[in-house]
Amino acid sequence: MIETLRTKKGMIIGVAAGILAAGAAAGYYMYVHNKPAVSAVDHSAHQTAGAAVAGDTVRLDAQARQLAGVQTAQVVARQLNKEIKTTGKVALNESSRAYITSRVEGRVDELYVTAEGDYIAPGQAIAAVYSPTYIAAQEEYILALDSVQKLRGAGKDVVQINNRLLDAARRKLQLLGIPDGDIAHLEHTRQSNTYMTVRAQFGGTVMEKLLLPGAYIMPGEKLYTLSDLSTVWMYADLYEKDIAGVQVGQEVSVTSNAYPGETFSGRVTFINPVLDDATRTVKVRVEMDNPAGKLKPNLFVNAVINVPLPESLVIPVSSLLDTGTRKIVYVTQGKDTFVKRDIVTGQEADGYIQVLSGLSPGDTVVTAAAFLIDSQTQLGQFGSHAGHGGHSGASSGAAPAPAAGTQTAPAIPGAPPAASGAEHSGHTGHTGQ
């Protein structure tokens, strides 16, 4: 009896399992064959609400243009004035630097200019030097004077020789740097001076003092370094993109934080022919008047160089789309049609950019919402292809019917459904058949 019940129980379980398996197979079959078909993708154009794209042409209806804020401007010929802004540093005017040197040998007993930064006028006394050479030159001149006076009644040849000796003695004093007034005083008193007063051959500001009292100096030895600060140089750095626009003789405006609201002017006098490899810049030298001495060496300044550009076609900078490899604008054709066009650009100034080729006078370009219009062309090229990586266009939502006389394997209960040709996510190389 127990064995009979066990047998019946096993038969009931088997029948139930068979019914469940049959139901699952039937449900999967209905799911696959009744799934809605995916419509074929149209690759010829992409269209969204209010916009239609065909290649490089975009068409926007009135509502789409209003929402995007499309604005346009006409291509015109115009002369631009470019401002090159840079920084610079004030430096000494090298052409006005000079050394005050000694013309005699001797001992410096007294200095009249003792500090760097002092101003020395041309001919100003700067030191008192005890010099045997100077004393001997004075004595020679006094002897020559005496000879000329005592031998006035001698023969013509003697008088000429004495006069030549007197001229030579005078010339020697002049070469030592003795002023004509001191020579005239010596001629009048016939008394030589023990100390020679050294006077400045040039005028300027003392940049360096190279001697002290008690020093023994030789002819040609440097005593002071002077620089005339009434004119200074300013060196500015120009980047590579600005080199072509700067020429010698151009005006430069200079401002400094040291003098707010005050502007100084200068002129480009030299452009370094060698580019600095580390900074990728070129040094430009600007010469500036400095009568009040406000522009001090090593002062940092801001500089603006005005560069007038030749007349050419220009467009607003906002209309240009720069991809890195292409310069693109959108040209209007009618009210609702915009066509992409490649152009070649020049320099930028005053909010405009030069157009060297690609546009004609009278063309109208998009100045606002050009990026949004360009995004529509990108959607037209790529948006409708997402997930279609290589399947044939014959795929559809319905599974292909089995050929006559063939049998299909029954579905396995609980197994994941087989991939269908109508589903695009995750497949890259299947065919629709």
Coordinates of C-alpha atoms in Angstrom, one line a residue:
M1 CA 0.0 0.0 0.0
I2 CA 2.8 2.4 0.9
E3 CA 4.6 1.6 -2.3
T4 CA 1.5 2.4 -4.3
L5 CA 1.1 5.8 -2.7
R6 CA 4.7 6.7 -3.4
T7 CA 4.3 5.7 -7.0
K8 CA 1.2 7.9 -7.4
K9 CA 2.9 10.8 -5.7
G10 CA 5.8 10.7 -8.1
M11 CA 3.5 10.6 -11.1
I12 CA 1.6 13.7 -9.8
I13 CA 4.9 15.6 -9.4
G14 CA 6.1 14.7 -12.9
V15 CA 2.8 15.8 -14.5
A16 CA 2.9 19.1 -12.6
A17 CA 6.5 19.7 -13.7
G18 CA 5.6 19.0 -17.3
I19 CA 2.7 21.4 -17.2
L20 CA 4.9 24.2 -15.8
A21 CA 7.6 23.6 -18.4
A22 CA 5.0 23.7 -21.2
G23 CA 3.5 27.0 -19.8
A24 CA 7.0 28.6 -19.6
A25 CA 7.8 27.6 -23.2
A26 CA 4.5 28.9 -24.5
G27 CA 5.0 32.2 -22.6
Y28 CA 8.5 32.8 -24.0
Y29 CA 7.3 32.0 -27.5
M30 CA 4.5 34.5 -27.2
Y31 CA 6.9 37.2 -25.8
V32 CA 9.4 36.8 -28.6
H33 CA 6.8 36.7 -31.5
N34 CA 4.5 39.4 -30.2
K35 CA 7.3 42.0 -29.3
P36 CA 6.8 45.3 -31.3
A37 CA 9.2 45.7 -34.2
V38 CA 11.8 48.4 -34.0
S39 CA 11.5 50.7 -37.0
A40 CA 14.4 51.1 -39.4
V41 CA 16.7 54.0 -38.7
D42 CA 16.8 56.8 -41.2
H43 CA 20.5 57.8 -41.7
S44 CA 19.9 60.4 -44.3
A45 CA 18.9 63.2 -41.9
H46 CA 18.2 64.0 -38.3
Q47 CA 15.2 65.9 -37.2
T48 CA 14.2 67.2 -33.8
A49 CA 11.4 69.4 -32.8
G50 CA 11.9 72.7 -34.7
A51 CA 15.2 71.7 -36.3
A52 CA 16.1 69.8 -39.4
V53 CA 19.7 68.8 -40.3
A54 CA 21.1 67.7 -43.7
G55 CA 24.9 67.5 -43.8
D56 CA 26.3 70.9 -42.9
T57 CA 23.0 72.7 -43.3
V58 CA 20.7 73.4 -40.3
R59 CA 17.1 74.6 -40.6
L60 CA 15.4 76.2 -37.6
D61 CA 11.9 77.3 -37.4
A62 CA 10.9 80.7 -35.9
Q63 CA 10.3 79.2 -32.4
A64 CA 13.6 77.3 -32.4
R65 CA 15.5 80.5 -33.4
Q66 CA 13.8 82.5 -30.7
L67 CA 14.5 79.9 -28.0
A68 CA 18.2 79.6 -29.1
G69 CA 18.6 83.4 -29.2
V70 CA 20.1 83.4 -32.7
Q71 CA 21.7 86.7 -33.7
T72 CA 23.5 87.6 -36.9
A73 CA 25.9 90.2 -38.3
Q74 CA 27.1 91.2 -41.8
V75 CA 30.7 90.7 -43.0
V76 CA 32.2 94.1 -43.7
A77 CA 35.6 95.6 -44.5
R78 CA 37.1 97.5 -41.6
Q79 CA 40.4 98.8 -40.3
L80 CA 41.3 97.6 -36.8
N81 CA 43.6 98.9 -34.1
K82 CA 45.2 96.2 -32.1
E83 CA 46.4 96.9 -28.6
I84 CA 49.3 94.7 -27.4
K85 CA 49.4 94.7 -23.6
T86 CA 52.6 93.6 -21.8
T87 CA 54.8 94.3 -18.9
G88 CA 58.2 95.8 -18.8
K89 CA 61.1 97.0 -16.6
V90 CA 62.9 100.3 -16.7
A91 CA 66.6 100.2 -17.3
L92 CA 69.5 102.6 -17.6
N93 CA 70.0 104.3 -21.0
E94 CA 73.3 102.6 -22.0
S95 CA 74.1 105.3 -24.5
S96 CA 74.3 107.9 -21.7
R97 CA 76.5 105.9 -19.3
A98 CA 80.1 107.1 -18.8
Y99 CA 83.1 106.7 -16.6
I100 CA 85.0 109.6 -15.1
T101 CA 88.6 108.6 -15.3
S102 CA 91.9 110.0 -14.0
R103 CA 94.3 111.8 -16.4
V104 CA 97.2 112.0 -14.0
E105 CA 98.8 109.8 -11.5
G106 CA 98.8 110.8 -7.9
R107 CA 97.3 110.5 -4.4
V108 CA 93.6 111.4 -3.7
D109 CA 93.6 113.7 -0.7
E110 CA 90.0 114.9 -0.8
L111 CA 86.7 113.8 -2.4
Y112 CA 84.0 116.3 -3.1
V113 CA 81.4 113.8 -4.3
T114 CA 81.1 111.0 -1.7
A115 CA 77.8 109.2 -2.3
E116 CA 76.2 107.1 -5.0
G117 CA 73.1 108.8 -6.4
D118 CA 74.5 112.3 -6.3
Y119 CA 74.3 114.3 -9.4
I120 CA 77.5 115.6 -11.0
A121 CA 77.4 118.5 -13.5
P122 CA 79.8 118.7 -16.4
G123 CA 83.0 120.4 -15.2
Q124 CA 82.2 120.0 -11.5
A125 CA 85.1 119.5 -9.2
I126 CA 85.1 116.0 -7.8
A127 CA 88.5 115.4 -6.1
A128 CA 91.8 117.0 -5.1
V129 CA 94.8 115.0 -6.1
Y130 CA 98.5 115.5 -5.2
S131 CA 100.2 114.9 -8.6
P132 CA 103.9 115.4 -9.4
T133 CA 103.0 115.2 -13.0
Y134 CA 100.7 118.2 -12.7
I135 CA 103.2 120.2 -10.7
A136 CA 105.9 119.6 -13.4
A137 CA 103.5 120.6 -16.2
Q138 CA 102.8 123.9 -14.4
E139 CA 106.5 124.6 -14.0
E140 CA 107.1 124.0 -17.7
Y141 CA 104.5 126.5 -18.6
I142 CA 105.9 129.1 -16.3
L143 CA 109.4 128.6 -17.8
A144 CA 108.0 128.9 -21.3
L145 CA 106.3 132.2 -20.4
D146 CA 109.5 133.6 -19.0
S147 CA 111.5 132.6 -22.0
V148 CA 109.0 134.3 -24.4
Q149 CA 109.1 137.5 -22.4
K150 CA 112.9 137.7 -22.0
L151 CA 113.8 136.8 -25.6
R152 CA 111.3 139.1 -27.4
G153 CA 114.1 141.0 -29.0
A154 CA 116.0 137.9 -30.2
G155 CA 116.1 136.7 -33.7
K156 CA 113.0 135.5 -35.6
D157 CA 113.9 131.9 -35.3
V158 CA 114.4 132.1 -31.5
V159 CA 111.1 133.8 -31.0
Q160 CA 109.3 131.2 -33.0
I161 CA 110.9 128.4 -31.0
N162 CA 109.9 130.0 -27.7
N163 CA 106.3 130.5 -28.9
R164 CA 106.1 126.9 -30.0
L165 CA 107.4 125.8 -26.6
L166 CA 104.8 128.0 -24.8
D167 CA 102.0 126.5 -27.0
A168 CA 103.2 123.0 -26.2
A169 CA 103.3 123.7 -22.4
R170 CA 99.8 125.1 -22.6
R171 CA 98.6 122.1 -24.6
K172 CA 100.0 119.7 -22.0
L173 CA 98.0 121.4 -19.3
Q174 CA 94.8 121.2 -21.4
L175 CA 95.4 117.5 -22.0
L176 CA 95.6 117.0 -18.2
G177 CA 92.1 118.4 -17.9
I178 CA 93.1 121.9 -16.6
P179 CA 90.4 124.5 -17.6
D180 CA 91.4 127.6 -19.5
G181 CA 90.5 129.7 -16.5
D182 CA 93.0 127.9 -14.3
I183 CA 95.7 128.3 -17.0
A184 CA 95.0 132.0 -17.2
H185 CA 95.2 132.2 -13.4
L186 CA 98.6 130.4 -13.5
E187 CA 99.8 132.8 -16.2
H188 CA 98.9 135.7 -14.1
T189 CA 100.3 134.6 -10.7
R190 CA 103.2 132.5 -12.0
Q191 CA 102.7 130.2 -8.9
S192 CA 102.1 126.5 -9.4
N193 CA 99.5 124.7 -7.4
T194 CA 100.3 121.7 -5.1
Y195 CA 97.0 120.0 -5.6
M196 CA 95.3 119.3 -8.9
T197 CA 91.5 119.7 -8.9
V198 CA 90.0 116.8 -10.9
R199 CA 86.8 117.9 -12.8
A200 CA 84.1 115.8 -14.3
Q201 CA 84.3 115.3 -18.1
F202 CA 80.6 114.4 -18.2
G203 CA 77.5 115.1 -16.3
G204 CA 75.1 112.6 -14.8
T205 CA 74.0 110.6 -11.7
V206 CA 76.6 108.7 -9.8
M207 CA 75.8 105.0 -10.2
E208 CA 79.1 103.7 -8.7
K209 CA 81.9 105.4 -6.7
L210 CA 85.2 103.6 -7.3
L211 CA 87.7 105.4 -5.1
L212 CA 88.3 106.6 -1.5
P213 CA 90.4 109.3 0.0
G214 CA 94.0 108.3 0.2
A215 CA 93.9 106.0 -2.8
Y216 CA 96.7 106.3 -5.4
I217 CA 95.4 106.6 -8.9
M218 CA 96.9 106.1 -12.3
P219 CA 96.1 107.6 -15.7
G220 CA 93.0 106.0 -17.2
E221 CA 91.8 104.6 -13.9
K222 CA 88.0 104.7 -13.3
L223 CA 86.8 107.0 -10.6
Y224 CA 83.0 107.2 -11.0
T225 CA 80.3 105.6 -13.1
L226 CA 77.7 108.1 -14.3
S227 CA 74.4 107.8 -16.1
D228 CA 72.2 110.5 -17.5
L229 CA 68.7 109.6 -16.2
S230 CA 66.9 112.3 -18.2
T231 CA 66.2 109.5 -20.7
V232 CA 65.7 105.8 -19.8
W233 CA 65.1 102.6 -21.6
M234 CA 62.3 100.2 -20.9
Y235 CA 62.5 96.5 -21.9
A236 CA 59.2 94.8 -22.6
D237 CA 58.5 91.1 -23.5
L238 CA 56.5 90.2 -26.6
Y239 CA 55.0 86.8 -27.2
E240 CA 55.4 85.0 -30.5
K241 CA 51.8 85.9 -31.6
D242 CA 52.5 89.6 -31.3
I243 CA 55.9 89.8 -32.9
A244 CA 54.7 90.5 -36.4
G245 CA 52.7 93.6 -35.4
V246 CA 55.5 95.6 -33.7
Q247 CA 57.9 97.7 -35.7
V248 CA 60.7 100.2 -34.8
G249 CA 59.2 103.7 -34.3
Q250 CA 55.8 102.7 -32.9
E251 CA 54.4 104.6 -30.0
V252 CA 54.2 103.0 -26.6
S253 CA 52.1 104.0 -23.6
V254 CA 53.5 103.2 -20.2
T255 CA 51.8 103.2 -16.7
S256 CA 53.1 102.3 -13.3
N257 CA 51.5 101.5 -10.0
A258 CA 54.0 104.0 -8.4
Y259 CA 52.1 106.9 -10.2
P260 CA 48.4 106.0 -10.5
G261 CA 46.6 107.9 -13.2
E262 CA 49.8 109.1 -14.9
T263 CA 50.8 107.9 -18.4
F264 CA 54.3 108.1 -19.9
S265 CA 55.1 107.8 -23.6
G266 CA 58.0 106.3 -25.5
R267 CA 59.0 104.9 -28.8
V268 CA 60.3 101.5 -29.9
T269 CA 63.9 101.8 -30.8
F270 CA 65.1 98.1 -31.0
I271 CA 63.6 94.6 -31.4
N272 CA 65.9 91.8 -30.3
P273 CA 66.5 89.5 -33.3
V274 CA 66.8 86.4 -31.0
L275 CA 63.8 84.7 -29.4
D276 CA 64.2 83.7 -25.7
D277 CA 63.9 79.9 -25.8
A278 CA 62.9 79.6 -22.1
T279 CA 60.0 82.2 -22.1
R280 CA 59.2 82.2 -25.8
T281 CA 59.3 86.0 -25.9
V282 CA 61.3 88.7 -27.7
K283 CA 62.8 91.7 -25.9
V284 CA 61.7 95.1 -27.2
R285 CA 63.5 98.3 -26.2
V286 CA 61.6 101.5 -25.7
E287 CA 63.3 104.8 -25.2
M288 CA 61.5 107.3 -22.9
D289 CA 62.0 110.8 -21.8
N290 CA 62.4 111.2 -18.0
P291 CA 62.9 114.9 -17.2
A292 CA 61.4 114.6 -13.7
G293 CA 63.3 111.4 -12.8
K294 CA 60.1 109.5 -12.0
L295 CA 61.0 106.5 -14.1
K296 CA 63.7 104.9 -12.0
P297 CA 65.8 102.0 -13.2
N298 CA 64.4 98.6 -12.2
L299 CA 60.8 100.0 -11.9
F300 CA 58.2 97.5 -13.1
V301 CA 55.6 99.1 -15.5
N302 CA 52.7 98.1 -17.8
A303 CA 53.0 98.9 -21.5
V304 CA 50.5 99.1 -24.3
I305 CA 51.7 99.1 -27.9
N306 CA 49.1 100.4 -30.5
V307 CA 49.3 98.4 -33.8
P308 CA 47.1 99.7 -36.7
L309 CA 46.1 96.8 -38.9
P310 CA 45.4 97.1 -42.6
E311 CA 41.7 97.2 -43.8
S312 CA 40.3 93.8 -44.3
L313 CA 37.0 91.7 -44.0
V314 CA 36.1 91.3 -40.3
I315 CA 33.5 89.4 -38.3
P316 CA 32.7 89.5 -34.6
V317 CA 34.8 87.2 -32.5
S318 CA 31.6 85.6 -31.1
S319 CA 30.8 84.2 -34.5
L320 CA 33.9 82.0 -34.7
L321 CA 34.0 78.4 -33.7
D322 CA 37.6 77.3 -33.2
T323 CA 37.9 73.5 -33.0
G324 CA 41.7 73.6 -32.9
T325 CA 42.1 72.3 -36.4
R326 CA 39.3 74.2 -38.1
K327 CA 37.9 77.7 -38.0
I328 CA 34.1 77.6 -38.6
V329 CA 31.3 80.1 -39.0
Y330 CA 27.6 79.6 -39.9
V331 CA 26.4 81.6 -42.8
T332 CA 22.7 82.4 -43.1
Q333 CA 20.7 81.5 -46.2
G334 CA 17.3 83.0 -45.7
K335 CA 15.8 83.4 -42.3
D336 CA 15.8 79.8 -41.2
T337 CA 18.7 78.1 -42.9
F338 CA 22.3 78.1 -41.7
V339 CA 25.3 76.6 -43.5
K340 CA 28.6 75.7 -42.0
R341 CA 31.7 77.2 -43.6
D342 CA 35.4 76.9 -43.0
I343 CA 37.4 80.2 -43.0
V344 CA 41.0 81.4 -42.6
T345 CA 41.4 84.1 -39.9
G346 CA 44.0 86.8 -39.3
Q347 CA 44.6 89.0 -36.2
E348 CA 42.0 89.8 -33.5
A349 CA 41.3 93.4 -32.2
D350 CA 38.5 95.5 -30.9
G351 CA 36.2 92.5 -30.6
Y352 CA 36.6 91.6 -34.2
I353 CA 38.8 89.1 -36.1
Q354 CA 40.2 89.4 -39.6
V355 CA 38.9 87.0 -42.3
L356 CA 41.6 86.2 -44.9
S357 CA 39.5 83.8 -47.0
G358 CA 36.2 81.9 -46.9
L359 CA 33.8 84.8 -46.7
S360 CA 32.7 87.6 -49.1
P361 CA 31.5 91.1 -48.3
G362 CA 27.8 91.1 -47.6
D363 CA 27.7 87.6 -46.2
T364 CA 25.7 87.3 -42.9
V365 CA 27.1 85.1 -40.1
V366 CA 25.6 83.9 -36.9
T367 CA 27.1 85.8 -33.9
A368 CA 25.0 84.3 -31.1
A369 CA 23.9 80.6 -30.6
A370 CA 26.4 79.4 -33.2
F371 CA 27.5 76.7 -30.8
L372 CA 23.9 75.5 -30.4
I373 CA 23.5 75.3 -34.2
D374 CA 26.7 73.4 -34.5
S375 CA 25.5 70.9 -31.9
Q376 CA 22.5 70.2 -34.1
T377 CA 24.9 69.1 -36.9
Q378 CA 26.7 66.9 -34.4
L379 CA 23.4 65.3 -33.4
G380 CA 22.6 64.8 -37.1
Q381 CA 25.9 62.9 -37.7
F382 CA 26.1 60.9 -34.5
G383 CA 22.9 61.0 -32.5
S384 CA 20.8 58.7 -34.6
H385 CA 23.6 56.1 -34.8
A386 CA 24.0 55.4 -31.1
G387 CA 23.9 51.7 -30.4
H388 CA 23.9 50.6 -34.1
G389 CA 27.4 49.4 -34.3
G390 CA 27.4 47.2 -37.4
H391 CA 24.1 45.4 -37.8
S392 CA 22.4 45.2 -41.2
G393 CA 19.3 47.3 -42.0
A394 CA 17.1 44.2 -42.3
S395 CA 16.7 43.7 -38.6
S396 CA 13.1 44.0 -37.2
G397 CA 11.3 43.5 -34.0
A398 CA 9.8 40.1 -35.0
A399 CA 11.9 36.9 -34.8
P400 CA 12.4 35.2 -38.2
A401 CA 10.0 32.4 -38.8
P402 CA 11.5 28.9 -39.0
A403 CA 11.9 27.4 -42.4
A404 CA 9.5 24.7 -43.5
G405 CA 10.4 21.2 -42.5
T406 CA 12.7 22.3 -39.7
Q407 CA 12.3 22.0 -36.0
T408 CA 13.2 24.4 -33.3
A409 CA 14.6 23.4 -30.0
P410 CA 12.2 24.0 -27.1
A411 CA 13.0 26.8 -24.8
I412 CA 14.6 25.9 -21.5
P413 CA 12.5 26.9 -18.5
G414 CA 14.1 29.7 -16.4
A415 CA 16.9 30.4 -19.1
P416 CA 17.5 34.0 -20.2
P417 CA 15.9 34.9 -23.5
A418 CA 18.1 34.6 -26.6
A419 CA 19.4 37.8 -28.1
S420 CA 17.1 39.2 -30.8
G421 CA 18.1 41.0 -34.0
A422 CA 15.8 43.8 -33.0
E423 CA 17.6 44.7 -29.8
H424 CA 20.6 47.0 -30.3
S425 CA 22.1 47.5 -26.9
G426 CA 25.3 45.6 -26.3
H427 CA 25.7 44.1 -29.8
T428 CA 28.3 45.2 -32.4
G429 CA 28.6 42.7 -35.2
H430 CA 25.4 40.5 -35.7
T431 CA 23.4 40.6 -38.9
G432 CA 19.6 40.9 -39.1
Q433 CA 19.0 37.6 -40.7

